[in-house]
Short mmCIF file of N, CA and C in Angstrom, two decimals:
data_model
loop_
_atom_site.label_atom_id
_atom_site.label_comp_id
_atom_site.label_asym_id
_atom_site.label_seq_id
_atom_site.Cartn_x
_atom_site.Cartn_y
_atom_site.Cartn_z
N UNK A 173 -34.12 -172.61 -125.48
CA UNK A 173 -34.30 -171.76 -126.66
C UNK A 173 -33.49 -170.48 -126.43
N UNK A 174 -32.73 -170.07 -127.43
CA UNK A 174 -31.91 -168.87 -127.28
C UNK A 174 -32.78 -167.63 -127.29
N UNK A 175 -32.19 -166.51 -126.79
CA UNK A 175 -32.98 -165.28 -126.71
C UNK A 175 -33.34 -164.77 -128.09
N UNK A 176 -32.46 -164.94 -129.08
CA UNK A 176 -32.81 -164.47 -130.43
C UNK A 176 -33.93 -165.31 -131.02
N UNK A 177 -33.93 -166.59 -130.70
CA UNK A 177 -35.03 -167.43 -131.18
C UNK A 177 -36.33 -167.05 -130.50
N UNK A 178 -36.26 -166.78 -129.19
CA UNK A 178 -37.50 -166.46 -128.49
C UNK A 178 -38.04 -165.11 -128.94
N UNK A 179 -37.15 -164.18 -129.32
CA UNK A 179 -37.62 -162.89 -129.81
C UNK A 179 -38.27 -163.01 -131.17
N UNK A 180 -37.80 -163.92 -131.99
CA UNK A 180 -38.33 -164.01 -133.34
C UNK A 180 -39.45 -165.05 -133.47
N UNK A 181 -39.76 -165.76 -132.38
CA UNK A 181 -40.84 -166.74 -132.46
C UNK A 181 -42.18 -166.04 -132.70
N UNK A 182 -43.10 -166.77 -133.20
CA UNK A 182 -44.42 -166.22 -133.53
C UNK A 182 -45.26 -166.07 -132.28
N UNK A 183 -46.03 -164.99 -132.21
CA UNK A 183 -46.91 -164.74 -131.08
C UNK A 183 -48.26 -165.37 -131.37
N UNK A 184 -48.56 -166.42 -130.67
CA UNK A 184 -49.86 -167.06 -130.83
C UNK A 184 -50.11 -167.46 -132.26
N UNK A 185 -51.35 -167.32 -132.70
CA UNK A 185 -51.72 -167.71 -134.05
C UNK A 185 -51.75 -166.53 -135.01
N UNK A 186 -51.33 -165.34 -134.53
CA UNK A 186 -51.42 -164.14 -135.36
C UNK A 186 -50.37 -164.12 -136.47
N UNK A 187 -49.30 -164.88 -136.32
CA UNK A 187 -48.27 -164.90 -137.33
C UNK A 187 -47.35 -163.69 -137.28
N UNK A 188 -47.40 -162.92 -136.22
CA UNK A 188 -46.54 -161.75 -136.07
C UNK A 188 -45.47 -162.08 -135.04
N UNK A 189 -44.22 -161.84 -135.39
CA UNK A 189 -43.14 -162.15 -134.46
C UNK A 189 -43.05 -161.10 -133.36
N UNK A 190 -42.39 -161.44 -132.30
CA UNK A 190 -42.20 -160.49 -131.20
C UNK A 190 -41.39 -159.28 -131.67
N UNK A 191 -40.43 -159.51 -132.56
CA UNK A 191 -39.65 -158.39 -133.10
C UNK A 191 -40.56 -157.43 -133.87
N UNK A 192 -41.49 -157.98 -134.63
CA UNK A 192 -42.43 -157.14 -135.38
C UNK A 192 -43.33 -156.36 -134.42
N UNK A 193 -43.78 -157.01 -133.36
CA UNK A 193 -44.61 -156.34 -132.37
C UNK A 193 -43.82 -155.21 -131.71
N UNK A 194 -42.58 -155.49 -131.34
CA UNK A 194 -41.75 -154.45 -130.72
C UNK A 194 -41.54 -153.28 -131.67
N UNK A 195 -41.35 -153.57 -132.95
CA UNK A 195 -41.18 -152.51 -133.95
C UNK A 195 -42.46 -151.67 -134.07
N UNK A 196 -43.61 -152.33 -134.09
CA UNK A 196 -44.89 -151.62 -134.18
C UNK A 196 -45.14 -150.77 -132.94
N UNK A 197 -44.79 -151.28 -131.77
CA UNK A 197 -44.96 -150.52 -130.53
C UNK A 197 -44.05 -149.29 -130.56
N UNK A 198 -42.83 -149.44 -131.06
CA UNK A 198 -41.91 -148.30 -131.17
C UNK A 198 -42.46 -147.25 -132.12
N UNK A 199 -43.02 -147.69 -133.24
CA UNK A 199 -43.61 -146.75 -134.19
C UNK A 199 -44.81 -146.04 -133.58
N UNK A 200 -45.63 -146.78 -132.85
CA UNK A 200 -46.79 -146.19 -132.19
C UNK A 200 -46.34 -145.18 -131.14
N UNK A 201 -45.32 -145.52 -130.39
CA UNK A 201 -44.79 -144.62 -129.37
C UNK A 201 -44.33 -143.30 -129.98
N UNK A 202 -43.75 -143.36 -131.17
CA UNK A 202 -43.28 -142.15 -131.84
C UNK A 202 -44.44 -141.26 -132.28
N UNK A 203 -45.61 -141.83 -132.49
CA UNK A 203 -46.78 -141.07 -132.93
C UNK A 203 -47.53 -140.39 -131.80
N UNK A 204 -47.36 -140.87 -130.59
CA UNK A 204 -48.11 -140.36 -129.45
C UNK A 204 -47.26 -139.32 -128.72
N UNK A 205 -47.75 -138.06 -128.66
CA UNK A 205 -46.94 -137.00 -128.06
C UNK A 205 -46.43 -137.31 -126.65
N UNK A 206 -47.29 -137.83 -125.80
CA UNK A 206 -46.88 -138.10 -124.42
C UNK A 206 -45.77 -139.16 -124.37
N UNK A 207 -45.85 -140.17 -125.21
CA UNK A 207 -44.86 -141.24 -125.22
C UNK A 207 -43.56 -140.81 -125.88
N UNK A 208 -43.68 -140.08 -126.99
CA UNK A 208 -42.47 -139.72 -127.73
C UNK A 208 -41.65 -138.64 -127.04
N UNK A 209 -42.27 -137.91 -126.11
CA UNK A 209 -41.54 -136.85 -125.41
C UNK A 209 -40.70 -137.38 -124.25
N UNK A 210 -40.87 -138.64 -123.92
CA UNK A 210 -40.08 -139.23 -122.83
C UNK A 210 -38.64 -139.44 -123.28
N UNK A 211 -37.73 -139.24 -122.37
CA UNK A 211 -36.31 -139.41 -122.69
C UNK A 211 -35.88 -140.86 -122.69
N UNK A 212 -36.48 -141.68 -121.84
CA UNK A 212 -36.05 -143.07 -121.78
C UNK A 212 -36.66 -143.85 -122.94
N UNK A 213 -35.79 -144.56 -123.63
CA UNK A 213 -36.21 -145.29 -124.83
C UNK A 213 -37.04 -146.52 -124.49
N UNK A 214 -36.81 -147.09 -123.35
CA UNK A 214 -37.45 -148.36 -123.01
C UNK A 214 -38.69 -148.12 -122.17
N UNK A 215 -39.84 -148.16 -122.81
CA UNK A 215 -41.12 -148.04 -122.13
C UNK A 215 -41.90 -149.31 -122.46
N UNK A 216 -42.62 -149.81 -121.49
CA UNK A 216 -43.34 -151.07 -121.73
C UNK A 216 -44.41 -150.88 -122.80
N UNK A 217 -44.69 -151.97 -123.49
CA UNK A 217 -45.73 -151.95 -124.52
C UNK A 217 -47.07 -151.59 -123.89
N UNK A 218 -47.31 -152.06 -122.68
CA UNK A 218 -48.57 -151.74 -121.99
C UNK A 218 -48.69 -150.24 -121.76
N UNK A 219 -47.60 -149.58 -121.38
CA UNK A 219 -47.63 -148.14 -121.15
C UNK A 219 -47.87 -147.39 -122.47
N UNK A 220 -47.24 -147.85 -123.55
CA UNK A 220 -47.46 -147.22 -124.86
C UNK A 220 -48.92 -147.37 -125.27
N UNK A 221 -49.49 -148.54 -125.06
CA UNK A 221 -50.90 -148.76 -125.41
C UNK A 221 -51.82 -147.92 -124.54
N UNK A 222 -51.50 -147.78 -123.26
CA UNK A 222 -52.31 -146.94 -122.37
C UNK A 222 -52.23 -145.49 -122.81
N UNK A 223 -51.02 -145.01 -123.11
CA UNK A 223 -50.86 -143.64 -123.61
C UNK A 223 -51.63 -143.43 -124.90
N UNK A 224 -51.62 -144.43 -125.76
CA UNK A 224 -52.34 -144.35 -127.03
C UNK A 224 -53.84 -144.22 -126.79
N UNK A 225 -54.37 -145.05 -125.90
CA UNK A 225 -55.80 -144.97 -125.58
C UNK A 225 -56.17 -143.61 -125.02
N UNK A 226 -55.33 -143.11 -124.11
CA UNK A 226 -55.59 -141.78 -123.52
C UNK A 226 -55.55 -140.69 -124.58
N UNK A 227 -54.60 -140.79 -125.49
CA UNK A 227 -54.47 -139.79 -126.55
C UNK A 227 -55.68 -139.83 -127.49
N UNK A 228 -56.11 -141.02 -127.84
CA UNK A 228 -57.28 -141.15 -128.72
C UNK A 228 -58.52 -140.58 -128.03
N UNK A 229 -58.68 -140.85 -126.73
CA UNK A 229 -59.81 -140.27 -125.99
C UNK A 229 -59.76 -138.75 -126.01
N UNK A 230 -58.56 -138.19 -125.81
CA UNK A 230 -58.45 -136.73 -125.81
C UNK A 230 -58.75 -136.16 -127.19
N UNK A 231 -58.35 -136.86 -128.23
CA UNK A 231 -58.68 -136.42 -129.59
C UNK A 231 -60.18 -136.48 -129.83
N UNK A 232 -60.83 -137.52 -129.34
CA UNK A 232 -62.28 -137.63 -129.49
C UNK A 232 -62.99 -136.48 -128.77
N UNK A 233 -62.53 -136.15 -127.58
CA UNK A 233 -63.12 -135.03 -126.84
C UNK A 233 -62.91 -133.72 -127.58
N UNK A 234 -61.73 -133.55 -128.15
CA UNK A 234 -61.44 -132.33 -128.91
C UNK A 234 -62.33 -132.23 -130.14
N UNK A 235 -62.56 -133.33 -130.82
CA UNK A 235 -63.45 -133.34 -131.98
C UNK A 235 -64.87 -132.96 -131.56
N UNK A 236 -65.33 -133.53 -130.45
CA UNK A 236 -66.68 -133.19 -129.96
C UNK A 236 -66.78 -131.71 -129.63
N UNK A 237 -65.78 -131.18 -128.93
CA UNK A 237 -65.79 -129.75 -128.58
C UNK A 237 -65.80 -128.87 -129.83
N UNK A 238 -64.95 -129.21 -130.79
CA UNK A 238 -64.90 -128.42 -132.02
C UNK A 238 -66.19 -128.54 -132.82
N UNK A 239 -66.80 -129.70 -132.80
CA UNK A 239 -68.09 -129.88 -133.49
C UNK A 239 -69.16 -129.01 -132.88
N UNK A 240 -69.17 -128.95 -131.55
CA UNK A 240 -70.15 -128.08 -130.87
C UNK A 240 -69.90 -126.62 -131.21
N UNK A 241 -68.66 -126.19 -131.20
CA UNK A 241 -68.33 -124.81 -131.53
C UNK A 241 -68.72 -124.48 -132.97
N UNK A 242 -68.47 -125.43 -133.88
CA UNK A 242 -68.84 -125.23 -135.27
C UNK A 242 -70.36 -125.11 -135.41
N UNK A 243 -71.09 -125.97 -134.72
CA UNK A 243 -72.55 -125.91 -134.78
C UNK A 243 -73.06 -124.57 -134.28
N UNK A 244 -72.46 -124.07 -133.19
CA UNK A 244 -72.85 -122.76 -132.66
C UNK A 244 -72.55 -121.66 -133.68
N UNK A 245 -71.40 -121.73 -134.30
CA UNK A 245 -71.00 -120.74 -135.29
C UNK A 245 -71.94 -120.77 -136.50
N UNK A 246 -72.24 -121.97 -136.98
CA UNK A 246 -73.12 -122.10 -138.14
C UNK A 246 -74.52 -121.57 -137.84
N UNK A 247 -74.95 -121.70 -136.59
CA UNK A 247 -76.29 -121.23 -136.24
C UNK A 247 -76.39 -119.70 -136.25
N UNK A 248 -75.26 -119.02 -136.20
CA UNK A 248 -75.28 -117.55 -136.21
C UNK A 248 -75.15 -116.98 -137.62
N UNK A 249 -74.93 -117.85 -138.60
CA UNK A 249 -74.71 -117.40 -139.97
C UNK A 249 -76.01 -117.47 -140.78
N UNK A 250 -75.98 -116.77 -141.90
CA UNK A 250 -77.09 -116.92 -142.84
C UNK A 250 -76.97 -118.31 -143.46
N UNK A 251 -78.04 -118.77 -144.06
CA UNK A 251 -78.01 -120.11 -144.66
C UNK A 251 -76.99 -120.20 -145.78
N UNK A 252 -76.81 -119.12 -146.56
CA UNK A 252 -75.81 -119.13 -147.63
C UNK A 252 -74.39 -119.24 -147.06
N UNK A 253 -74.12 -118.47 -146.02
CA UNK A 253 -72.80 -118.53 -145.40
C UNK A 253 -72.53 -119.92 -144.81
N UNK A 254 -73.53 -120.45 -144.12
CA UNK A 254 -73.39 -121.76 -143.51
C UNK A 254 -73.16 -122.84 -144.57
N UNK A 255 -73.85 -122.72 -145.70
CA UNK A 255 -73.68 -123.70 -146.78
C UNK A 255 -72.27 -123.63 -147.35
N UNK A 256 -71.72 -122.45 -147.48
CA UNK A 256 -70.34 -122.30 -147.98
C UNK A 256 -69.36 -122.98 -147.02
N UNK A 257 -69.54 -122.75 -145.74
CA UNK A 257 -68.68 -123.38 -144.74
C UNK A 257 -68.81 -124.89 -144.79
N UNK A 258 -70.04 -125.38 -144.87
CA UNK A 258 -70.27 -126.84 -144.94
C UNK A 258 -69.60 -127.43 -146.18
N UNK A 259 -69.69 -126.74 -147.31
CA UNK A 259 -69.08 -127.28 -148.54
C UNK A 259 -67.56 -127.32 -148.43
N UNK A 260 -66.98 -126.37 -147.69
CA UNK A 260 -65.53 -126.37 -147.49
C UNK A 260 -65.07 -127.51 -146.58
N UNK A 261 -65.93 -127.92 -145.69
CA UNK A 261 -65.58 -128.96 -144.76
C UNK A 261 -65.75 -130.36 -145.33
N UNK A 262 -66.48 -130.48 -146.41
CA UNK A 262 -66.73 -131.80 -146.98
C UNK A 262 -65.69 -132.20 -147.98
#
């Protein structure tokens, strides 16, 4: 089987070609700060996925920290002030 055929063959039963997977991994790499800041264009899909998982974890931690800070801030406000802030966030 030629290399172009092997690249375009379907991956398992998902119906997605290897070329499509490579394109999606490249797009994902561009979205992740740690991956997109690398100079070398060729990074393994596994590394891009690992970077993605790490980035999502860091975003989750940041959301938790900000939620705690917001809760502390709201607890120092009057109920009217807190309600205004809550309505802006929804």
